[in-house]
XYZ file of C-alpha atoms in Angstrom:
394
model
C 117.758 214.945 91.230
C 117.457 216.918 94.455
C 115.220 219.995 94.550
C 115.914 222.920 96.853
C 113.360 224.797 98.919
C 113.903 227.929 100.917
C 113.024 227.736 104.598
C 109.943 229.868 103.875
C 108.796 227.462 101.156
C 109.440 224.488 103.436
C 107.336 225.988 106.211
C 104.556 226.790 103.766
C 104.573 223.220 102.454
C 104.416 221.780 105.982
C 101.518 224.022 107.035
C 99.485 223.450 103.874
C 100.018 219.703 104.262
C 98.928 219.901 107.893
C 95.843 221.914 106.846
C 96.450 224.550 109.450
C 95.167 227.224 109.356
C 92.249 225.306 107.846
C 90.244 226.145 104.776
C 86.536 226.424 105.396
C 85.287 222.837 105.004
C 82.181 222.084 102.972
C 79.567 219.457 103.768
C 78.642 217.994 107.133
C 80.801 218.905 110.121
C 81.239 215.271 111.163
C 82.440 214.407 107.646
C 85.038 217.171 107.921
C 86.185 215.674 111.232
C 86.541 212.206 109.694
C 88.418 213.740 106.764
C 90.847 215.412 109.171
C 91.535 212.143 110.990
C 92.007 210.301 107.718
C 94.348 212.934 106.333
C 96.487 213.328 109.445
C 96.577 209.564 110.013
C 96.152 209.769 113.775
C 94.973 212.127 116.503
C 96.898 211.814 119.764
C 94.878 211.248 122.939
C 95.995 212.926 126.142
C 94.561 213.026 129.649
C 95.467 216.619 130.568
C 92.309 218.708 130.707
C 93.317 222.209 131.827
C 91.779 223.174 128.486
C 89.912 220.948 126.022
C 91.825 217.683 125.732
C 94.421 217.350 122.989
C 92.382 215.164 120.622
C 89.475 217.605 120.635
C 91.793 220.596 120.376
C 93.708 219.206 117.389
C 90.520 218.365 115.506
C 88.989 221.775 116.242
C 92.042 223.415 114.700
C 91.395 221.479 111.449
C 87.602 221.832 111.506
C 86.187 225.082 112.963
C 82.758 223.414 113.277
C 84.140 220.566 115.365
C 82.284 219.431 118.484
C 83.480 216.611 120.785
C 80.256 214.713 120.123
C 81.387 214.236 116.503
C 84.315 212.095 117.601
C 82.017 210.011 119.806
C 79.703 209.479 116.831
C 82.540 208.421 114.538
C 83.738 205.892 117.135
C 80.196 204.585 117.667
C 79.745 204.290 113.889
C 83.000 202.302 113.738
C 84.686 204.750 111.387
C 87.412 205.534 113.933
C 89.147 203.243 116.419
C 91.514 203.690 119.313
C 94.972 202.178 119.311
C 98.619 203.201 119.374
C 100.463 205.325 116.849
C 103.580 206.828 118.420
C 101.287 207.246 121.456
C 97.646 206.537 122.332
C 95.605 207.793 119.408
C 92.414 207.740 117.389
C 92.959 206.216 113.948
C 90.782 205.860 110.830
C 89.154 202.423 110.669
C 90.179 202.297 107.010
C 93.766 201.843 108.271
C 92.936 199.054 110.736
C 94.999 196.346 109.045
C 98.153 198.433 109.427
C 97.849 198.161 113.217
C 98.118 194.374 113.015
C 101.895 194.130 112.615
C 102.449 195.779 115.985
C 99.679 193.787 117.650
C 101.062 190.498 116.431
C 104.619 191.435 117.413
C 103.409 192.176 120.957
C 101.404 188.939 121.085
C 104.492 186.961 120.017
C 106.694 188.721 122.560
C 108.820 190.361 119.854
C 107.896 193.832 121.099
C 107.507 194.652 124.752
C 104.586 196.466 126.268
C 105.086 198.331 129.534
C 103.092 195.924 131.700
C 104.289 192.512 132.853
C 102.331 189.572 131.492
C 100.065 187.364 133.611
C 98.767 184.733 131.191
C 96.319 183.232 133.675
C 94.743 186.577 134.563
C 94.563 187.610 130.910
C 92.755 184.374 130.051
C 90.240 184.910 132.863
C 89.760 188.565 131.858
C 89.111 187.631 128.249
C 86.696 184.881 129.284
C 84.713 187.256 131.473
C 84.348 189.890 128.756
C 83.278 187.189 126.289
C 80.520 186.131 128.687
C 79.417 189.505 130.112
C 80.057 191.957 127.300
C 81.980 195.262 127.411
C 83.692 196.010 130.733
C 85.910 198.696 132.269
C 88.850 198.288 134.627
C 86.641 199.396 137.516
C 84.388 196.379 136.915
C 87.172 194.120 138.160
C 87.535 194.043 141.932
C 90.954 194.439 143.504
C 91.685 194.748 147.208
C 95.471 194.506 147.158
C 98.161 197.055 146.385
C 98.517 198.683 143.004
C 101.954 198.066 141.572
C 104.345 199.393 138.951
C 105.362 202.899 137.953
C 101.770 203.894 137.105
C 100.289 202.228 140.222
C 97.852 200.095 138.252
C 95.824 197.149 139.446
C 96.389 193.694 137.890
C 93.126 193.690 135.918
C 93.994 196.998 134.255
C 97.361 195.618 133.223
C 95.693 192.498 131.817
C 93.148 194.582 129.901
C 95.834 196.796 128.403
C 97.999 193.851 127.373
C 95.015 192.230 125.663
C 94.184 195.567 124.028
C 97.718 196.123 122.756
C 98.002 192.614 121.280
C 94.641 192.933 119.543
C 92.346 190.593 121.471
C 90.361 193.544 122.788
C 89.327 196.890 121.352
C 87.672 199.910 122.920
C 84.195 200.664 121.529
C 83.964 203.870 123.590
C 85.088 205.683 126.712
C 82.941 206.623 129.715
C 84.117 209.685 131.635
C 87.356 209.247 129.720
C 87.775 205.710 131.096
C 88.308 203.062 128.447
C 85.652 200.398 127.823
C 86.936 197.038 126.533
C 85.221 194.446 124.335
C 86.207 191.534 122.120
C 87.764 192.694 118.885
C 85.358 190.651 116.753
C 82.429 192.478 118.345
C 83.916 195.919 117.688
C 85.291 195.565 114.155
C 82.856 196.448 111.354
C 81.754 193.528 109.223
C 83.969 193.107 106.186
C 87.029 194.828 107.679
C 90.235 193.800 105.951
C 92.298 191.915 108.543
C 95.115 190.769 106.250
C 98.501 191.612 107.695
C 100.534 193.863 105.365
C 103.902 192.612 104.194
C 106.912 194.599 105.471
C 107.368 196.598 102.259
C 103.664 197.472 102.036
C 103.691 198.548 105.672
C 106.739 200.750 105.126
C 105.186 202.385 102.064
C 102.011 203.021 104.038
C 103.966 204.759 106.810
C 105.888 206.873 104.289
C 102.876 207.956 102.246
C 100.751 208.647 105.313
C 103.422 210.779 106.930
C 104.357 212.768 103.850
C 100.755 213.485 102.855
C 100.143 214.970 106.288
C 103.503 216.666 106.824
C 104.789 217.666 103.393
C 108.433 216.929 104.125
C 109.987 214.097 106.072
C 113.071 212.088 106.934
C 113.252 208.390 107.845
C 113.708 209.083 111.564
C 110.649 211.349 111.563
C 108.495 208.816 109.729
C 109.590 206.034 112.104
C 109.200 208.261 115.193
C 108.574 206.014 118.232
C 107.506 203.123 115.996
C 109.652 200.142 117.064
C 111.709 198.286 114.455
C 110.643 200.461 111.517
C 113.458 202.921 110.724
C 115.584 200.539 108.646
C 112.494 199.269 106.831
C 111.359 202.825 106.076
C 114.809 203.917 104.876
C 115.039 201.017 102.412
C 111.542 201.639 101.053
C 112.259 205.348 100.611
C 115.333 204.566 98.492
C 113.215 202.343 96.255
C 110.493 204.978 95.967
C 113.052 207.634 94.981
C 114.534 205.368 92.287
C 111.155 204.928 90.571
C 110.022 208.532 90.983
C 107.413 208.007 93.713
C 109.379 210.278 96.050
C 111.389 213.449 95.480
C 114.534 214.373 97.353
C 114.291 217.906 98.702
C 117.028 219.979 100.318
C 116.166 222.654 102.872
C 119.250 224.574 103.930
C 121.833 221.903 104.554
C 119.329 219.145 105.356
C 117.824 216.550 103.042
C 114.138 215.626 103.192
C 111.745 213.654 101.019
C 108.367 214.667 99.618
C 105.585 213.214 97.482
C 105.413 214.859 94.036
C 101.762 215.758 94.634
C 102.653 217.498 97.893
C 105.076 219.826 96.149
C 102.177 221.067 94.008
C 100.747 222.597 97.196
C 103.349 225.342 96.928
C 101.209 226.855 94.175
C 98.423 227.469 96.698
C 98.218 230.467 99.064
C 98.759 230.141 102.807
C 96.387 232.045 105.102
C 99.170 233.854 106.938
C 96.930 236.401 108.645
C 94.949 233.685 110.431
C 96.183 232.698 113.876
C 95.771 229.274 115.498
C 96.373 228.303 119.123
C 97.737 224.759 119.002
C 97.748 221.850 121.406
C 101.173 220.735 122.683
C 100.249 217.344 121.175
C 99.167 218.700 117.807
C 100.499 216.692 114.864
C 102.352 219.785 113.646
C 104.497 220.223 116.747
C 104.729 216.784 118.347
C 108.274 216.160 117.051
C 110.217 218.883 118.857
C 113.522 218.485 116.993
C 111.683 218.841 113.693
C 110.085 222.074 114.893
C 113.489 223.379 115.923
C 114.968 222.541 112.518
C 112.147 223.846 110.326
C 110.546 226.591 112.425
C 113.365 227.585 114.804
C 110.953 226.943 117.655
C 112.599 225.483 120.759
C 109.618 223.971 122.525
C 109.285 221.915 125.688
C 106.038 221.111 127.438
C 106.762 221.942 131.061
C 103.901 220.244 132.915
C 106.269 217.370 133.689
C 108.840 219.703 135.300
C 108.798 220.954 138.901
C 107.128 224.370 139.079
C 110.387 226.086 140.022
C 112.025 224.922 136.787
C 109.297 226.114 134.431
C 110.220 229.018 132.201
C 106.942 229.568 130.364
C 104.266 227.717 132.360
C 102.513 224.439 133.100
C 100.743 223.875 129.759
C 102.042 226.251 127.121
C 100.273 226.242 123.766
C 102.249 227.053 120.599
C 100.720 229.966 118.678
C 100.866 229.824 114.880
C 100.754 233.084 112.920
C 102.209 234.441 109.676
C 103.510 231.031 108.716
C 105.609 230.662 111.869
C 105.302 229.662 115.512
C 105.175 233.154 116.932
C 104.427 232.720 120.636
C 103.520 230.323 123.419
C 100.626 230.753 125.794
C 100.067 229.050 129.156
C 96.305 228.680 129.614
C 93.783 227.165 131.968
C 89.991 227.059 131.625
C 88.198 227.601 134.938
C 84.998 226.072 133.650
C 82.707 226.624 136.639
C 83.431 230.333 136.430
C 83.473 230.357 132.587
C 86.878 232.043 132.886
C 89.910 231.479 130.683
C 93.194 232.277 132.404
C 96.216 233.230 130.328
C 98.885 232.754 132.950
C 101.710 233.682 130.591
C 101.924 234.779 126.977
C 105.509 234.814 125.692
C 106.298 236.243 122.260
C 109.148 234.897 120.157
C 112.068 237.370 119.886
C 111.722 237.712 116.093
C 108.098 238.919 116.313
C 108.009 242.609 115.402
C 104.552 243.075 113.812
C 102.869 243.047 117.192
C 99.829 245.130 116.199
C 98.820 242.678 113.472
C 99.669 239.706 115.714
C 97.480 240.896 118.587
C 94.632 241.755 116.269
C 94.700 238.159 115.002
C 95.129 236.746 118.517
C 92.192 238.670 119.962
C 89.989 237.436 117.118
C 91.039 233.801 117.587
C 90.661 234.010 121.361
C 86.941 234.660 120.907
C 86.545 231.260 119.206
C 89.020 229.559 121.539
C 87.148 230.766 124.615
C 83.854 229.540 123.204
C 85.446 226.154 122.427
C 86.525 225.955 126.084
C 83.116 227.104 127.418
C 84.473 230.401 128.709
C 83.113 233.901 128.256
C 85.621 235.864 130.357
C 89.361 236.322 130.064
C 92.007 237.004 132.706
C 95.536 237.833 131.544
C 98.149 237.415 134.275
C 101.520 237.935 132.600
C 103.117 238.631 129.243
C 106.691 238.574 128.005
C 107.593 241.272 127.258
C 105.471 242.912 129.936
C 104.697 246.063 127.940
C 102.534 244.167 125.390
C 99.946 243.127 127.982
C 97.518 246.008 127.198
C 97.459 244.935 123.541
C 96.094 241.536 124.520
C 93.271 242.882 126.646
C 92.308 245.726 124.310
C 88.939 245.450 122.597
C 89.160 244.340 118.976
């Protein structure tokens, strides 16, 4: 039996599953951060730092008491580890064994990594770390040319290959540079290192995705995960046949949901709260999904030449009233404690601008504090006539 949801119900289910806007968490702030990572399944890491980096930003949007030091503590306490989801990410250590299928496939040459292999150099690199302890790429001398698309030195390529195939892990980062150590010295004692069978792995991917996202399709669950779509599709059919999954139709599209997730529709959504999201937030990372469910055509433009940018270098989606209502190009000038809004562009459907700007001004106070800014400079808005509403005192 296929259930039907309106587009408004579907959006509500997605947002409640994503826990954004967040409920006020109880208990210790670091526990709330770990809970967010465990629930979402991963937190994407990104290097861009025009505002707080994506992993910090995403966690702050799920835990208002979040501080970057909490993530460092969770990594040091071996409750979180760094590896690859659809991209570089922080993952709950409780899910470690589910990273092993990819690691072993890379080690066997069944999945390619982006760096060429140099078995001799990798062996020497591993031997040196075993003898000396944790090392960074800068600890390996290199006087020749850097090669490849990313202009990396050979030792960095060796370290990353060993990291991706599971021989090395990263116990921490220093100035955002990865530190590498032997996996057996990083893993907590007693960690389950049994490799999940294909069906168990597929069920894990399905349950993890649907718990965090409410609704999903096989292509979304297998997003950028090599050799998983067919496996996921088969497992979803089995789970539907025994009642572990529900088929849900939204408009003309079919999705799947966990029965427990559908119960979330009985809960209220904090529509009046506004959240300024990272471009790499779990909610928006799959752009086609956002277009289908939220009618939000989003492209991060930092990778485009300046002349081709429509909205700005690093536009942040703005969530309000259960929809993605605007996009805001920001930069934190930290030495001057100044947050620049280079461009705020409202979505054409947004008509309740007074209520929107009241919510935005309130959230900007917290967002500025999170980015260590106490002054605001608004450069441009679209439409232009709403600019005074953004700078008006609350």
